[in-house]
CSV table of C-alpha atoms and ligand atoms in Angstrom, one decimal:
chain,number,residue,atom,x,y,z
A,21,MET,CA,117.7,65.5,116.2
A,22,GLY,CA,114.2,65.5,117.7
A,23,LEU,CA,111.9,68.4,118.3
A,24,PHE,CA,112.0,70.4,121.5
A,25,TRP,CA,108.4,69.5,122.2
A,26,ARG,CA,105.6,67.8,120.4
A,27,ARG,CA,104.8,69.4,117.1
A,28,LYS,CA,101.4,71.0,116.8
A,29,LYS,CA,98.8,68.5,115.7
A,30,ASP,CA,98.0,70.6,112.6
A,31,ASP,CA,100.2,69.1,110.0
A,32,PHE,CA,101.2,72.0,107.8
A,33,VAL,CA,101.9,69.8,104.9
A,34,SER,CA,98.4,68.4,104.8
A,35,LEU,CA,97.1,71.8,104.0
A,36,ARG,CA,98.8,71.6,100.6
A,37,LEU,CA,99.0,75.3,100.2
A,38,ASN,CA,101.6,74.8,97.5
A,39,GLU,CA,99.1,73.2,95.3
A,40,PRO,CA,96.4,74.8,93.1
A,41,ALA,CA,93.6,76.3,95.1
A,42,GLU,CA,91.0,73.8,93.8
A,43,ALA,CA,93.1,70.8,95.0
A,44,ARG,CA,93.3,72.1,98.5
A,45,PRO,CA,91.1,71.0,101.3
A,46,GLU,CA,88.8,73.7,102.8
A,47,THR,CA,90.6,76.1,105.1
A,48,PRO,CA,89.8,74.9,108.6
A,49,ALA,CA,87.6,77.1,110.6
A,50,PRO,CA,89.5,79.1,113.2
A,51,PRO,CA,89.1,77.8,116.7
A,52,PRO,CA,86.8,79.7,119.1
A,53,PRO,CA,88.5,82.8,120.7
A,54,VAL,CA,90.7,82.0,123.6
A,55,GLU,CA,89.5,83.4,126.9
A,56,THR,CA,91.8,85.8,128.5
A,57,PRO,CA,92.9,84.9,132.1
A,58,PRO,CA,90.5,85.9,134.8
A,59,ALA,CA,91.6,89.0,136.6
A,60,GLU,CA,91.1,87.6,140.0
A,61,PRO,CA,93.8,84.9,140.4
A,62,ILE,CA,96.6,87.1,139.2
A,63,LYS,CA,97.4,89.3,142.1
A,64,SER,CA,99.6,91.8,140.4
A,65,GLU,CA,101.3,94.6,142.3
A,66,PRO,CA,101.3,97.7,140.3
A,67,PRO,CA,103.5,99.2,138.8
A,68,ARG,CA,105.0,95.8,138.0
A,69,GLU,CA,102.9,94.0,135.4
A,70,THR,CA,102.0,90.5,136.3
A,71,VAL,CA,101.0,89.2,132.9
A,72,LYS,CA,102.9,90.5,129.9
A,73,GLU,CA,100.2,89.6,127.4
A,74,GLU,CA,101.0,89.2,123.8
A,75,PRO,CA,98.1,89.9,121.4
A,76,VAL,CA,96.0,86.8,121.8
A,77,VAL,CA,96.3,84.7,118.7
A,78,PRO,CA,94.4,81.5,118.6
A,79,SER,CA,97.2,79.0,119.0
A,80,ARG,CA,96.0,76.8,116.1
A,81,SER,CA,95.2,79.6,113.8
A,82,PRO,CA,95.9,78.9,110.1
A,83,PHE,CA,97.2,82.5,110.0
A,84,GLN,CA,100.4,81.7,111.9
A,85,THR,CA,102.2,81.3,108.6
A,86,SER,CA,105.5,82.5,109.8
A,87,VAL,CA,105.6,79.9,112.5
A,88,LEU,CA,104.1,76.9,110.8
A,89,GLY,CA,105.4,77.7,107.3
A,90,LEU,CA,101.9,77.4,105.7
A,91,ASN,CA,103.2,79.6,102.9
A,92,LEU,CA,106.0,77.2,102.0
A,93,SER,CA,106.0,74.1,99.9
A,94,MET,CA,106.8,70.7,101.4
A,95,GLU,CA,110.3,70.7,99.7
A,96,GLU,CA,111.0,74.2,101.1
A,97,LEU,CA,109.9,73.1,104.6
A,98,GLN,CA,112.1,70.0,104.5
A,99,ALA,CA,115.0,72.1,103.2
A,100,GLN,CA,114.4,74.6,106.0
A,101,GLU,CA,114.4,71.8,108.6
A,102,ALA,CA,117.5,70.1,107.3
A,103,ALA,CA,119.3,73.4,107.3
A,104,LEU,CA,118.3,74.1,110.9
A,105,GLU,CA,119.3,70.6,111.9
A,106,GLN,CA,122.7,71.1,110.2
A,107,GLU,CA,123.2,74.4,111.9
A,108,PHE,CA,122.4,72.9,115.4
A,109,SER,CA,124.8,70.0,114.6
A,110,ALA,CA,127.6,72.3,113.7
A,111,ARG,CA,127.1,74.4,116.8
A,112,PHE,CA,126.9,71.4,119.0
A,113,ARG,CA,130.2,70.1,117.5
A,114,ARG,CA,131.8,73.4,118.2
A,115,ALA,CA,130.5,73.4,121.8
A,116,VAL,CA,132.1,70.1,122.6
A,117,ALA,CA,135.4,70.9,120.8
A,118,ALA,CA,137.3,71.2,124.0
A,119,THR,CA,136.0,67.8,125.2
A,120,ARG,CA,136.8,66.3,121.8
A,121,ASP,CA,140.4,67.5,122.2
A,122,SER,CA,140.7,66.1,125.6
A,123,LEU,CA,139.2,62.8,124.7
A,124,SER,CA,139.6,61.7,121.1
A,125,ASP,CA,142.7,63.7,120.3
A,126,ARG,CA,144.4,62.5,123.4
A,127,ILE,CA,143.5,58.9,122.6
A,128,ASP,CA,145.2,59.5,119.2
A,129,THR,CA,148.3,60.7,121.1
A,130,VAL,CA,148.3,57.8,123.5
A,131,PHE,CA,148.1,55.4,120.5
A,132,ALA,CA,150.6,57.2,118.3
A,133,GLY,CA,153.8,55.3,117.6
A,134,ARG,CA,152.6,52.1,119.2
A,135,LYS,CA,152.3,48.8,117.5
A,136,GLN,CA,150.0,47.1,120.0
A,137,ILE,CA,147.6,47.7,122.8
A,138,ASP,CA,149.5,46.9,126.0
A,139,ASP,CA,149.0,47.6,129.7
A,140,GLU,CA,150.8,50.9,129.5
A,141,LEU,CA,148.5,52.1,126.8
A,142,LEU,CA,145.5,51.0,128.8
A,143,ASP,CA,146.7,52.9,131.9
A,144,GLN,CA,147.1,56.0,129.8
A,145,LEU,CA,143.6,55.5,128.3
A,146,GLU,CA,142.2,55.2,131.8
A,147,GLU,CA,143.7,58.6,132.6
A,148,VAL,CA,142.3,60.2,129.5
A,149,LEU,CA,138.8,58.9,130.2
A,150,ILE,CA,138.8,60.0,133.8
A,151,ALA,CA,140.2,63.4,132.8
A,152,ALA,CA,137.2,63.9,130.5
A,153,ASP,CA,134.9,63.2,133.5
A,154,ILE,CA,133.3,60.1,132.1
A,155,GLY,CA,133.3,58.7,135.6
A,156,VAL,CA,135.3,56.0,137.3
A,157,GLN,CA,132.8,53.2,136.9
A,158,THR,CA,132.3,53.8,133.2
A,159,THR,CA,136.0,54.1,132.7
A,160,LEU,CA,136.6,50.7,134.3
A,161,GLU,CA,133.9,49.2,132.2
A,162,ILE,CA,135.3,50.6,129.0
A,163,LEU,CA,138.8,49.2,129.9
A,164,GLU,CA,137.3,45.8,130.6
A,165,THR,CA,135.6,45.8,127.2
A,166,VAL,CA,138.8,46.9,125.6
A,167,ARG,CA,140.9,44.2,127.4
A,168,ARG,CA,138.4,41.6,126.3
A,169,GLY,CA,138.4,42.8,122.7
A,170,VAL,CA,142.2,42.8,122.7
A,171,ALA,CA,142.4,39.3,124.1
A,172,ARG,CA,140.0,38.1,121.4
A,173,LYS,CA,142.0,40.0,118.8
A,174,GLN,CA,138.9,42.0,117.9
A,175,ILE,CA,140.6,45.3,118.9
A,176,ASN,CA,144.0,45.7,117.5
A,177,ASP,CA,144.1,49.2,116.0
A,178,LEU,CA,143.1,52.7,116.9
A,179,ASP,CA,139.9,52.7,114.9
A,180,ALA,CA,138.6,49.5,116.6
A,181,LEU,CA,139.6,50.9,120.0
A,182,LYS,CA,137.7,54.1,119.4
A,183,LEU,CA,134.7,52.2,118.1
A,184,ALA,CA,134.6,50.1,121.3
A,185,ILE,CA,134.7,53.2,123.4
A,186,LYS,CA,132.0,55.0,121.3
A,187,THR,CA,129.8,51.9,121.5
A,188,GLU,CA,130.1,51.7,125.2
A,189,LEU,CA,129.3,55.4,125.7
A,190,LEU,CA,126.3,55.2,123.4
A,191,ASN,CA,125.0,52.2,125.2
A,192,ILE,CA,125.0,54.0,128.5
A,193,LEU,CA,123.3,57.1,127.1
A,194,GLN,CA,120.7,55.1,125.3
A,195,ALA,CA,120.0,52.9,128.3
A,196,SER,CA,119.2,56.0,130.4
A,197,GLU,CA,116.5,56.9,127.8
A,198,ARG,CA,114.4,54.1,129.1
A,199,GLN,CA,113.6,56.1,132.2
A,200,GLY,CA,111.7,59.4,132.7
A,201,VAL,CA,110.8,61.4,129.6
A,202,ALA,CA,113.5,61.0,127.0
A,203,SER,CA,112.0,62.7,124.0
A,204,GLU,CA,109.1,64.7,122.6
A,205,THR,CA,107.6,61.5,121.1
A,206,THR,CA,106.2,60.4,124.5
A,207,VAL,CA,104.4,63.7,125.1
A,208,PRO,CA,100.7,62.8,125.1
A,209,GLU,CA,98.2,64.4,122.9
A,210,GLY,CA,95.5,66.4,124.5
A,211,VAL,CA,97.3,67.4,127.7
A,212,SER,CA,96.8,71.1,128.2
A,213,PRO,CA,98.8,72.8,129.6
A,214,TYR,CA,101.8,70.5,129.6
A,215,VAL,CA,103.7,71.5,132.7
A,216,MET,CA,107.5,71.5,132.7
A,217,MET,CA,109.1,72.3,136.0
A,218,ILE,CA,112.7,73.3,136.0
A,219,VAL,CA,114.8,72.6,139.1
A,220,GLY,CA,118.4,72.7,140.2
A,221,VAL,CA,120.9,74.5,142.5
A,222,ASN,CA,121.6,78.1,142.1
A,223,GLY,CA,123.6,79.3,139.1
A,224,VAL,CA,123.3,76.2,137.0
A,225,GLY,CA,121.3,77.9,134.2
A,226,LYS,CA,117.7,77.3,135.0
A,227,THR,CA,116.4,80.7,134.1
A,228,THR,CA,118.5,80.9,130.9
A,229,THR,CA,117.4,77.5,129.9
A,230,ILE,CA,113.7,78.5,130.4
A,231,GLY,CA,114.2,81.5,128.1
A,232,LYS,CA,115.8,79.3,125.4
A,233,LEU,CA,113.3,76.5,125.8
A,234,ALA,CA,110.3,78.8,125.6
A,235,GLN,CA,111.6,80.4,122.5
A,236,ARG,CA,112.1,77.0,120.7
A,237,ILE,CA,108.8,75.5,121.8
A,238,LYS,CA,107.1,78.7,120.7
A,239,ALA,CA,108.9,78.5,117.3
A,240,GLU,CA,107.6,75.0,116.9
A,241,GLY,CA,104.1,76.6,116.9
A,242,ASN,CA,102.9,76.2,120.4
A,243,ASP,CA,101.4,78.7,122.9
A,244,VAL,CA,103.9,78.9,125.8
A,245,LEU,CA,103.5,80.6,129.2
A,246,ILE,CA,106.3,81.0,131.8
A,247,CYS,CA,105.8,81.0,135.5
A,248,ALA,CA,108.3,82.9,137.7
A,249,ALA,CA,108.1,80.8,140.8
A,250,ASP,CA,111.6,81.7,142.0
A,251,THR,CA,110.3,84.4,144.4
A,252,PHE,CA,113.2,84.0,146.8
A,253,ARG,CA,116.0,85.8,144.9
A,254,ALA,CA,115.3,89.5,144.4
A,255,ALA,CA,116.4,89.7,140.8
A,256,ALA,CA,115.1,86.3,139.7
A,257,SER,CA,111.8,87.5,138.4
A,258,ASP,CA,113.3,90.5,136.6
A,259,GLN,CA,115.8,88.2,134.9
A,260,LEU,CA,113.0,86.0,133.7
A,261,ALA,CA,111.0,89.0,132.5
A,262,ILE,CA,113.9,90.0,130.3
A,263,TRP,CA,114.0,86.6,128.7
A,264,ALA,CA,110.2,86.6,128.4
A,265,GLU,CA,110.3,89.9,126.6
A,266,ARG,CA,113.2,88.8,124.4
A,267,THR,CA,111.3,85.7,123.3
A,268,GLY,CA,107.9,87.2,123.2
A,269,VAL,CA,106.5,84.7,125.6
A,270,PRO,CA,104.1,85.9,128.4
A,271,LEU,CA,105.1,85.6,132.0
A,272,ILE,CA,103.2,85.3,135.2
A,273,GLN,CA,105.1,86.9,138.1
A,274,GLN,CA,104.4,88.3,141.6
A,275,LYS,CA,106.4,90.3,144.1
A,276,GLN,CA,109.4,88.8,145.9
A,277,GLY,CA,108.5,86.7,148.8
A,278,THR,CA,105.2,85.5,147.5
A,279,ASP,CA,104.5,81.8,148.1
A,280,PRO,CA,105.9,80.1,144.9
A,281,ALA,CA,103.0,77.6,145.0
A,282,ALA,CA,100.6,80.6,144.8
A,283,VAL,CA,102.4,81.9,141.7
A,284,LEU,CA,102.2,78.4,140.2
A,285,PHE,CA,98.5,78.2,141.0
A,286,ASP,CA,97.9,81.5,139.2
A,287,SER,CA,100.0,80.4,136.3
A,288,LEU,CA,98.1,77.1,135.9
A,289,LYS,CA,94.8,79.0,135.9
A,290,ALA,CA,96.1,81.5,133.4
A,291,ALA,CA,97.5,78.8,131.2
A,292,LYS,CA,94.1,77.0,131.2
A,293,ALA,CA,92.3,80.2,130.5
A,294,ARG,CA,94.6,81.1,127.6
A,295,GLY,CA,94.6,77.6,126.2
A,296,SER,CA,98.4,77.5,126.5
A,297,GLU,CA,99.9,74.2,125.4
A,298,VAL,CA,103.0,74.4,127.6
A,299,LEU,CA,103.7,76.0,130.9
A,300,ILE,CA,107.3,76.3,132.0
A,301,VAL,CA,108.0,76.8,135.7
A,302,ASP,CA,111.1,78.5,137.0
A,303,THR,CA,112.0,77.5,140.6
A,304,ALA,CA,114.4,78.8,143.2
A,305,GLY,CA,117.9,77.3,143.4
A,306,ARG,CA,118.4,78.3,146.9
A,307,LEU,CA,116.3,79.0,150.0
A,308,HIS,CA,117.3,79.6,153.7
A,309,THR,CA,117.8,75.9,154.1
A,310,LYS,CA,117.9,72.9,151.8
A,311,SER,CA,115.0,71.3,153.5
A,312,ASN,CA,112.9,74.4,152.8
A,313,LEU,CA,113.7,74.2,149.2
A,314,MET,CA,112.8,70.6,148.9
A,315,ALA,CA,109.5,71.1,150.9
A,316,GLU,CA,108.7,74.0,148.5
A,317,LEU,CA,109.2,71.8,145.5
A,318,GLU,CA,107.0,69.1,146.9
A,319,LYS,CA,104.3,71.6,147.6
A,320,MET,CA,104.5,73.0,144.1
A,321,LYS,CA,104.2,69.5,142.7
A,322,ARG,CA,101.1,68.9,144.8
A,323,VAL,CA,99.5,72.1,143.6
A,324,ALA,CA,100.3,71.3,140.0
A,325,SER,CA,98.8,67.9,140.1
A,326,ARG,CA,95.7,69.2,141.8
A,327,GLU,CA,95.1,71.7,139.0
A,328,VAL,CA,96.1,69.7,136.0
A,329,GLU,CA,96.0,66.0,135.8
A,330,GLY,CA,99.5,64.4,135.7
A,331,ALA,CA,101.3,67.7,136.2
A,332,PRO,CA,104.1,68.4,136.3
A,333,HIS,CA,104.5,66.2,133.3
A,334,GLU,CA,108.2,66.8,133.2
A,335,THR,CA,110.6,67.8,135.9
A,336,LEU,CA,113.9,68.8,134.4
A,337,LEU,CA,116.9,68.9,136.6
A,338,VAL,CA,119.5,71.4,135.3
A,339,VAL,CA,123.1,70.4,135.8
A,340,ASP,CA,126.1,72.6,135.1
A,341,ALA,CA,128.6,70.6,133.0
A,342,VAL,CA,131.4,72.8,134.3
A,343,THR,CA,130.9,71.7,137.9
A,344,GLY,CA,131.5,68.1,136.9
A,345,GLN,CA,131.4,65.4,139.6
A,346,ASN,CA,130.4,68.1,142.2
A,347,GLY,CA,127.3,68.9,140.2
A,348,LEU,CA,126.4,65.2,140.1
A,349,GLU,CA,126.5,65.1,143.9
A,350,GLN,CA,124.2,68.1,144.1
A,351,ALA,CA,121.9,66.5,141.6
A,352,ARG,CA,121.4,63.5,143.8
A,353,GLN,CA,119.9,65.7,146.5
A,354,PHE,CA,117.1,66.7,144.1
A,355,LEU,CA,116.4,63.3,142.9
A,356,LYS,CA,115.2,62.2,146.3
A,357,VAL,CA,112.3,64.6,146.3
A,358,ALA,CA,111.7,66.2,143.0
A,359,GLY,CA,110.6,63.2,140.9
A,360,VAL,CA,113.0,64.2,138.1
A,361,THR,CA,112.2,63.0,134.6
A,362,GLY,CA,115.2,64.2,132.7
A,363,ILE,CA,118.4,66.3,132.8
A,364,VAL,CA,119.3,69.6,131.1
A,365,LEU,CA,123.1,69.7,130.8
A,366,THR,CA,124.1,73.3,130.6
A,367,LYS,CA,127.5,75.0,129.7
A,368,LEU,CA,128.7,72.1,127.6
A,369,ASP,CA,130.5,74.8,125.7
A,370,GLY,CA,132.5,75.9,128.7
A,371,THR,CA,134.3,72.7,129.6
A,372,ALA,CA,136.8,70.1,128.3
A,373,LYS,CA,135.1,67.6,130.7
A,374,GLY,CA,131.9,67.1,128.7
A,375,GLY,CA,132.2,63.4,129.3
A,376,ILE,CA,130.2,64.3,132.4
A,377,ALA,CA,127.1,63.6,130.2
A,378,VAL,CA,127.9,59.9,130.3
A,379,ALA,CA,128.6,59.9,134.1
A,380,ILE,CA,125.2,61.7,134.7
A,381,ALA,CA,123.3,59.3,132.5
A,382,LYS,CA,124.8,56.3,134.1
A,383,GLU,CA,124.8,57.4,137.8
A,384,LEU,CA,121.5,59.2,137.9
A,385,ASN,CA,120.0,56.8,135.4
A,386,LEU,CA,118.0,59.6,133.7
A,387,PRO,CA,118.0,60.7,130.1
A,388,ILE,CA,119.6,64.0,129.1
A,389,ARG,CA,116.8,65.9,127.4
A,390,TYR,CA,118.5,69.1,126.3
A,391,ALA,CA,122.0,70.6,126.3
A,392,GLY,CA,123.0,74.2,126.8
A,393,ILE,CA,125.8,75.2,124.4
A,394,GLY,CA,126.1,79.0,125.1
A,395,GLU,CA,124.5,82.0,126.6
A,396,LYS,CA,122.4,83.1,123.6
A,397,VAL,CA,118.7,82.4,123.1
A,398,ASP,CA,119.3,79.7,120.5
A,399,ASP,CA,122.1,78.0,122.3
A,400,LEU,CA,120.0,75.0,123.4
A,401,VAL,CA,119.8,71.7,121.6
A,402,VAL,CA,117.7,68.6,122.0
A,403,PHE,CA,120.3,66.2,123.3
A,404,ASP,CA,121.0,63.3,120.9
A,405,PRO,CA,123.3,60.6,122.2
A,406,GLU,CA,124.5,59.6,118.8
A,407,GLN,CA,125.3,63.1,117.8
A,408,TYR,CA,127.1,63.6,121.1
A,409,VAL,CA,129.2,60.5,120.7
A,410,ASN,CA,130.0,61.3,117.1
A,411,SER,CA,130.9,64.8,117.9
A,412,LEU,CA,133.3,63.6,120.5
A,413,PHE,CA,135.0,61.4,118.1
A,414,GLY,CA,135.3,63.8,115.2
A,415,ASN,CA,132.6,62.5,112.8
B,110,LIG,N1,128.4,79.3,128.4
B,110,LIG,C1,127.1,79.0,128.9
B,110,LIG,N2,126.6,79.8,129.9
B,110,LIG,C2,125.4,79.5,130.3
B,110,LIG,C3,124.6,78.4,129.8
B,110,LIG,N3,123.4,78.3,130.4
B,110,LIG,C4,123.5,79.3,131.4
B,110,LIG,N4,124.6,80.0,131.3
B,110,LIG,C5,125.1,81.2,132.2
B,110,LIG,O1,125.0,80.7,133.5
B,110,LIG,C6,124.7,81.8,134.4
B,110,LIG,C7,123.7,81.4,135.4
B,110,LIG,O2,122.5,81.2,134.6
B,110,LIG,P1,121.0,81.4,135.3
B,110,LIG,O3,120.1,81.0,134.2
B,110,LIG,O4,120.8,82.7,135.9
B,110,LIG,O5,121.1,80.3,136.4
B,110,LIG,P2,119.9,79.9,137.5
B,110,LIG,O6,120.0,78.4,137.6
B,110,LIG,O7,118.6,80.4,137.0
B,110,LIG,O8,120.4,80.6,138.8
B,110,LIG,P3,119.6,80.9,140.1
B,110,LIG,O9,118.4,81.7,139.7
B,110,LIG,O10,120.5,81.8,140.9
B,110,LIG,O11,119.3,79.7,140.8
B,110,LIG,C8,124.4,83.0,133.5
B,110,LIG,O12,125.5,83.8,133.4
B,110,LIG,C9,124.1,82.3,132.1
B,110,LIG,O13,124.4,83.1,131.0
B,110,LIG,C10,125.2,77.6,128.7
B,110,LIG,O14,124.7,76.7,128.2
B,110,LIG,N5,126.5,78.0,128.3
B,111,LIG,MG1,117.2,81.6,138.0
């Protein structure tokens, strides 16, 4: 499993704090103090606070021992990371349990008691794959591969059949990673702030994902700022403020009805002034009309690129796994204008149709970057195609 975002450049291991003092390199000088945001661009409306400031800690301070683990030995850090990874893997497996039942377990049932793979079995297999929302096109391709494998006597038992399906699914998911931004490894050094815009129709889980994402990226040692640019819905900003408080990440917000591009402008300025590494931007899922929404997103992108070169560096389209093929249709609307670089697939825990991940990757031809596996703050994982496919097939 990869990181949520690029790890801080400071390599905690290189500080060798677990070695005797004389063997250690000199403690790096703390960076110059970070300027606080100028008062002017943040047009707060009292009594609502615009910027919920944390105490300003230089983001690359050697004193962030709790975050970077400077007080731990390399072995302890590796053990900690392995434990975390295992925990995420186990939680991910639990989240896709219903899909696993509907896919792998049903394939077992279809196969049970048969001596050979015949047309009847293939028909039933087709039903199983479609029921898991893998998509018609992918299903037909899988059946074609299986037929070919059977004809060549390469597939003649359940294990070979499952392996063929797994390989096909993995190929689709990995092919989609050649587009957009597939992992933290492509995040360039020196871009500050790195701007992530989160888009998608209402109710899919944008705000929740932002809360989770901010928390994880912060936990990886980065200074994160959230921009509440959904100024359309009355409660949107308050909802985000709760997440911001929960995760201890500062938030830039303004009163309802403010031009979202203006909130974004202020946030970009504040992020630059603070020296924030990542700015995560919440956007509206619904406006008076769809064309309004798309025009607004375009305007926000223009503002972002004017203020920070290359911004937004990622535009993540949030898709709700529960809505299945309908969600896919809605997603297409966004693709036309939003310049989407990746997908966040939420609510994987709430569906037996988690095969939609494959349909999305294939039909939208975009990588799935993160997956939502619950409503709590740490219920977000970096999507890993191999882990996903293995979890669906019980290993
Ligand atoms: N089970 C589960 N629920 C989720 C997940 N992600 C979000 N939710 C729930 O989905 C609901 C909607 O989430 P929001 O984050 O408010 O969605 P939104 O896209 O910001 O909605 P709008 O602001 O109305 O456009 C909330 O009840 C969340 O708790 C997930 O991964 N799993
Ligand atoms: Mg929202």
